[in-house]
Short mmCIF file of C-alpha atoms and ligand atoms in Angstrom, two decimals:
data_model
loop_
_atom_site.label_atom_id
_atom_site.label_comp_id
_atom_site.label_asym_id
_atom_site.label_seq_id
_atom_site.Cartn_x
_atom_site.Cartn_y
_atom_site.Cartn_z
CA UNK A 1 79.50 77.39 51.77
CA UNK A 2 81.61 74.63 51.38
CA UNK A 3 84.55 75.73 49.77
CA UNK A 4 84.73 79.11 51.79
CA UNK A 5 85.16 76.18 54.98
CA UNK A 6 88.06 74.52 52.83
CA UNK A 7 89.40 77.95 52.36
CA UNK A 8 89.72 78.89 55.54
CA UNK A 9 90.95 75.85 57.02
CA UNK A 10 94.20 76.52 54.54
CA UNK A 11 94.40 79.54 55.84
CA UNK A 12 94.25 78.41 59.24
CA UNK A 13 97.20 75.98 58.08
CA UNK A 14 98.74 78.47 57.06
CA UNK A 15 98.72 80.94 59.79
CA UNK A 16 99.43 77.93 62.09
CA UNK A 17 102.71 77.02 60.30
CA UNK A 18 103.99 80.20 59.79
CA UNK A 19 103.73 81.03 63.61
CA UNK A 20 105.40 77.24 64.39
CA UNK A 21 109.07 78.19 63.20
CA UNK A 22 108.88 81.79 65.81
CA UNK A 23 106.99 79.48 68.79
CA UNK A 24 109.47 76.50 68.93
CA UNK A 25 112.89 78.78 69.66
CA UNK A 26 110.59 80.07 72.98
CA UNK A 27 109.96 76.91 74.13
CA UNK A 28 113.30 74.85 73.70
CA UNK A 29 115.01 77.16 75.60
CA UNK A 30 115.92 76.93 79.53
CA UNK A 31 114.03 78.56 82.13
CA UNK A 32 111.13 78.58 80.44
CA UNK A 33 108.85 79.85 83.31
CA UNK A 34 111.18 83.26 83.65
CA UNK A 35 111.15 83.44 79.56
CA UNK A 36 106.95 83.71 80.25
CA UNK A 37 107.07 86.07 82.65
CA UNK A 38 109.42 88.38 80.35
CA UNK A 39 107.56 87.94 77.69
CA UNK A 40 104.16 88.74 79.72
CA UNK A 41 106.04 91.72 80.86
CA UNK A 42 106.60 92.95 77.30
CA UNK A 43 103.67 92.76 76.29
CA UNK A 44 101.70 94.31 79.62
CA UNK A 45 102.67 97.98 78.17
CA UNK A 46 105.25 100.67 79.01
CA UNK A 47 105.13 104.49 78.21
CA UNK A 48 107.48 107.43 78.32
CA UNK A 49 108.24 108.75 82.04
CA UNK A 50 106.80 111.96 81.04
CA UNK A 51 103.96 110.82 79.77
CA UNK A 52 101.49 112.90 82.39
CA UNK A 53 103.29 116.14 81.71
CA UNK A 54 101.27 118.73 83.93
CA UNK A 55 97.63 119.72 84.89
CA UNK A 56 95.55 121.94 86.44
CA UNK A 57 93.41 120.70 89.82
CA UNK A 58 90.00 120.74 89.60
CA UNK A 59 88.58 124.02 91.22
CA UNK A 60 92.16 125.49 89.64
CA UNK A 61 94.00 126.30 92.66
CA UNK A 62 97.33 124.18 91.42
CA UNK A 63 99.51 123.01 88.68
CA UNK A 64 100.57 119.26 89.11
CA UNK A 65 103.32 117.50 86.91
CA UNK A 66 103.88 113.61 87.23
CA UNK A 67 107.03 112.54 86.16
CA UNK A 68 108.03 108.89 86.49
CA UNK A 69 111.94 108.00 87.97
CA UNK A 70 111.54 105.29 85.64
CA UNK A 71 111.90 105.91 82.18
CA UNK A 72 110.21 104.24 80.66
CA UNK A 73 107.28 103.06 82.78
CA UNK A 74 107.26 99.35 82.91
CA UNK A 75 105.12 96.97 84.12
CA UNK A 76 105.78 94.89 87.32
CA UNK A 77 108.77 97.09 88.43
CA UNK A 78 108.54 99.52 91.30
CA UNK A 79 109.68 102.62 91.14
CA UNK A 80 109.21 106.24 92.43
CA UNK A 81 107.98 109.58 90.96
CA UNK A 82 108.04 112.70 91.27
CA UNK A 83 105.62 115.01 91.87
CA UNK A 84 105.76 119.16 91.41
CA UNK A 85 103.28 121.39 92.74
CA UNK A 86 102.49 124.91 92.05
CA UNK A 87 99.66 127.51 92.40
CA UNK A 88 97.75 128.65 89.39
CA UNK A 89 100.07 131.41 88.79
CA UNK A 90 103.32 129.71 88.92
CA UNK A 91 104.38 129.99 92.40
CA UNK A 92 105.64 126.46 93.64
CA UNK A 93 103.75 125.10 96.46
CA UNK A 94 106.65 123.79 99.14
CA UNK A 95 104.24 122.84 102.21
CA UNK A 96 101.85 120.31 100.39
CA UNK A 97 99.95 117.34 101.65
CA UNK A 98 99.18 115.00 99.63
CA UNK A 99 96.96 112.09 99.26
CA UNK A 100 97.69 109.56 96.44
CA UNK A 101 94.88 107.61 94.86
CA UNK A 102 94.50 105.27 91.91
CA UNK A 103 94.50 102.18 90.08
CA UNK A 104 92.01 100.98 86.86
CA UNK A 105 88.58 102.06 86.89
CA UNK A 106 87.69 99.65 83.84
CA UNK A 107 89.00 96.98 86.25
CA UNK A 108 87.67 98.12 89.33
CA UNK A 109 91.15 97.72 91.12
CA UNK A 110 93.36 100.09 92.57
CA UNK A 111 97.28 100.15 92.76
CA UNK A 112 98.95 96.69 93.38
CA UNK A 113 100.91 98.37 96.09
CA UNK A 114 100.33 101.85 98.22
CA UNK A 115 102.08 104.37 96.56
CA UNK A 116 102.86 107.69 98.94
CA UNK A 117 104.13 111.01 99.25
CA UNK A 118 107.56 110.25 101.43
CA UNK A 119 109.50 113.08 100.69
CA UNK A 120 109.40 116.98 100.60
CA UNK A 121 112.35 117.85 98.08
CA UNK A 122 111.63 121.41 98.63
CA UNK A 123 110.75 123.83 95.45
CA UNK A 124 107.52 122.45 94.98
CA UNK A 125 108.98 118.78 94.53
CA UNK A 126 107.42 115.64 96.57
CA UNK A 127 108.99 112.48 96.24
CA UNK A 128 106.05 109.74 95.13
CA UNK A 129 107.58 106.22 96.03
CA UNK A 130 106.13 102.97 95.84
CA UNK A 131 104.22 102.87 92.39
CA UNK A 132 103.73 99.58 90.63
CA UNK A 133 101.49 98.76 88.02
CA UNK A 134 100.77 95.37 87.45
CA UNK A 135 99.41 95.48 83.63
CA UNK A 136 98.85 97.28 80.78
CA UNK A 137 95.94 99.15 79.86
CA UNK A 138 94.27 102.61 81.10
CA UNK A 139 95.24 104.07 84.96
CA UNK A 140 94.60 106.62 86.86
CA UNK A 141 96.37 108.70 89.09
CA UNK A 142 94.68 110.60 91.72
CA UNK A 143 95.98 113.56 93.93
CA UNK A 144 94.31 115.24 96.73
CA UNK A 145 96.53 118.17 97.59
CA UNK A 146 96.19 120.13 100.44
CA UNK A 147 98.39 123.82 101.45
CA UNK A 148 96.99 125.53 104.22
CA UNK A 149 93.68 125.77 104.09
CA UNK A 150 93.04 124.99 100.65
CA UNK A 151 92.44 121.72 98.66
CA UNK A 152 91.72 120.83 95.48
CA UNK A 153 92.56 117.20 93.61
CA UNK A 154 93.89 116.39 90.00
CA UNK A 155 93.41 113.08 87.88
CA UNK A 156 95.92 111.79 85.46
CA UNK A 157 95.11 109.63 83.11
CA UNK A 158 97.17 107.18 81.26
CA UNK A 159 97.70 103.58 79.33
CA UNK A 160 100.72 101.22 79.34
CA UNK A 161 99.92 99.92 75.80
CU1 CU B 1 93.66 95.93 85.65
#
């Protein structure tokens, strides 16, 4: 029992000093605080824009694609997406309403801001604006789409690892 304690104290020492010579260029520098919050940011997760690619609503009465202006998706950044709509047989869907949703269910917290629909590009495209996300780990994206008198919702999900 003993010696496995000694052991892994060296190896503690070990681990310890091999770590010191990376930690002590971090922390000389200036402007520490904003080299944290980089470093945070880094490490919070990003993914490819495209990462959602496209899906059917739930009853089946649309196609949705999610495609992120920002490429990749960072955390902490704000940024707008956009959305295309079309029926289940390929059609685009020009006069949608839609509802945005979301955030982390394993967290129990939604979006950071309140991401919306702001824009009709025409040809099935909305304009998303206002998404954030303020870590890394597994989101949702919820869309309650309405064309005349017909509504059906999709849910993307996603991680920022
Ligand atoms: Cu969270």
């Amino acid at each position: 029992m003993r010696s496995w304690g000694v052991v892994w104290l060296l190896a503690m020492a070990l681990v310890l000093s091999a770590c010191n010579p990376i930690a002590a260029p971090e922390g000389g520098g200036e402007g520490m605080a904003m080299d944290d919050g980089m470093s945070v940011d880094m490490s919070g997760g990003s993914m490819a824009a495209d990462t959602l690619g496209t899906q059917d609503t739930e009853n089946g009465l649309f196609r949705v694609s999610a495609v992120s202006q920002l490429d990749p998706v960072v955390i902490n950044e704000t940024h707008a997406w956009t959305l295309h709509v079309e029926t289940a047989d390929g059609s685009p869907v020009s006069d949608a309403e839609i509802a945005v949703e979301g955030g982390m269910p394993e967290h129990d917290h939604g979006f950071p801001t309140a991401p919306r629909v702001t824009e009709n590009l025409g040809e099935g495209k909305y304009l998303l604006e206002g998404m954030r996300f303020n870590m890394g780990g597994v989101w949702v994206l919820t869309l309650e789409i309405s064309s005349g008198d017909q509504s059906d919702t999709v849910t993307f999900e996603f991680e920022l690892k």
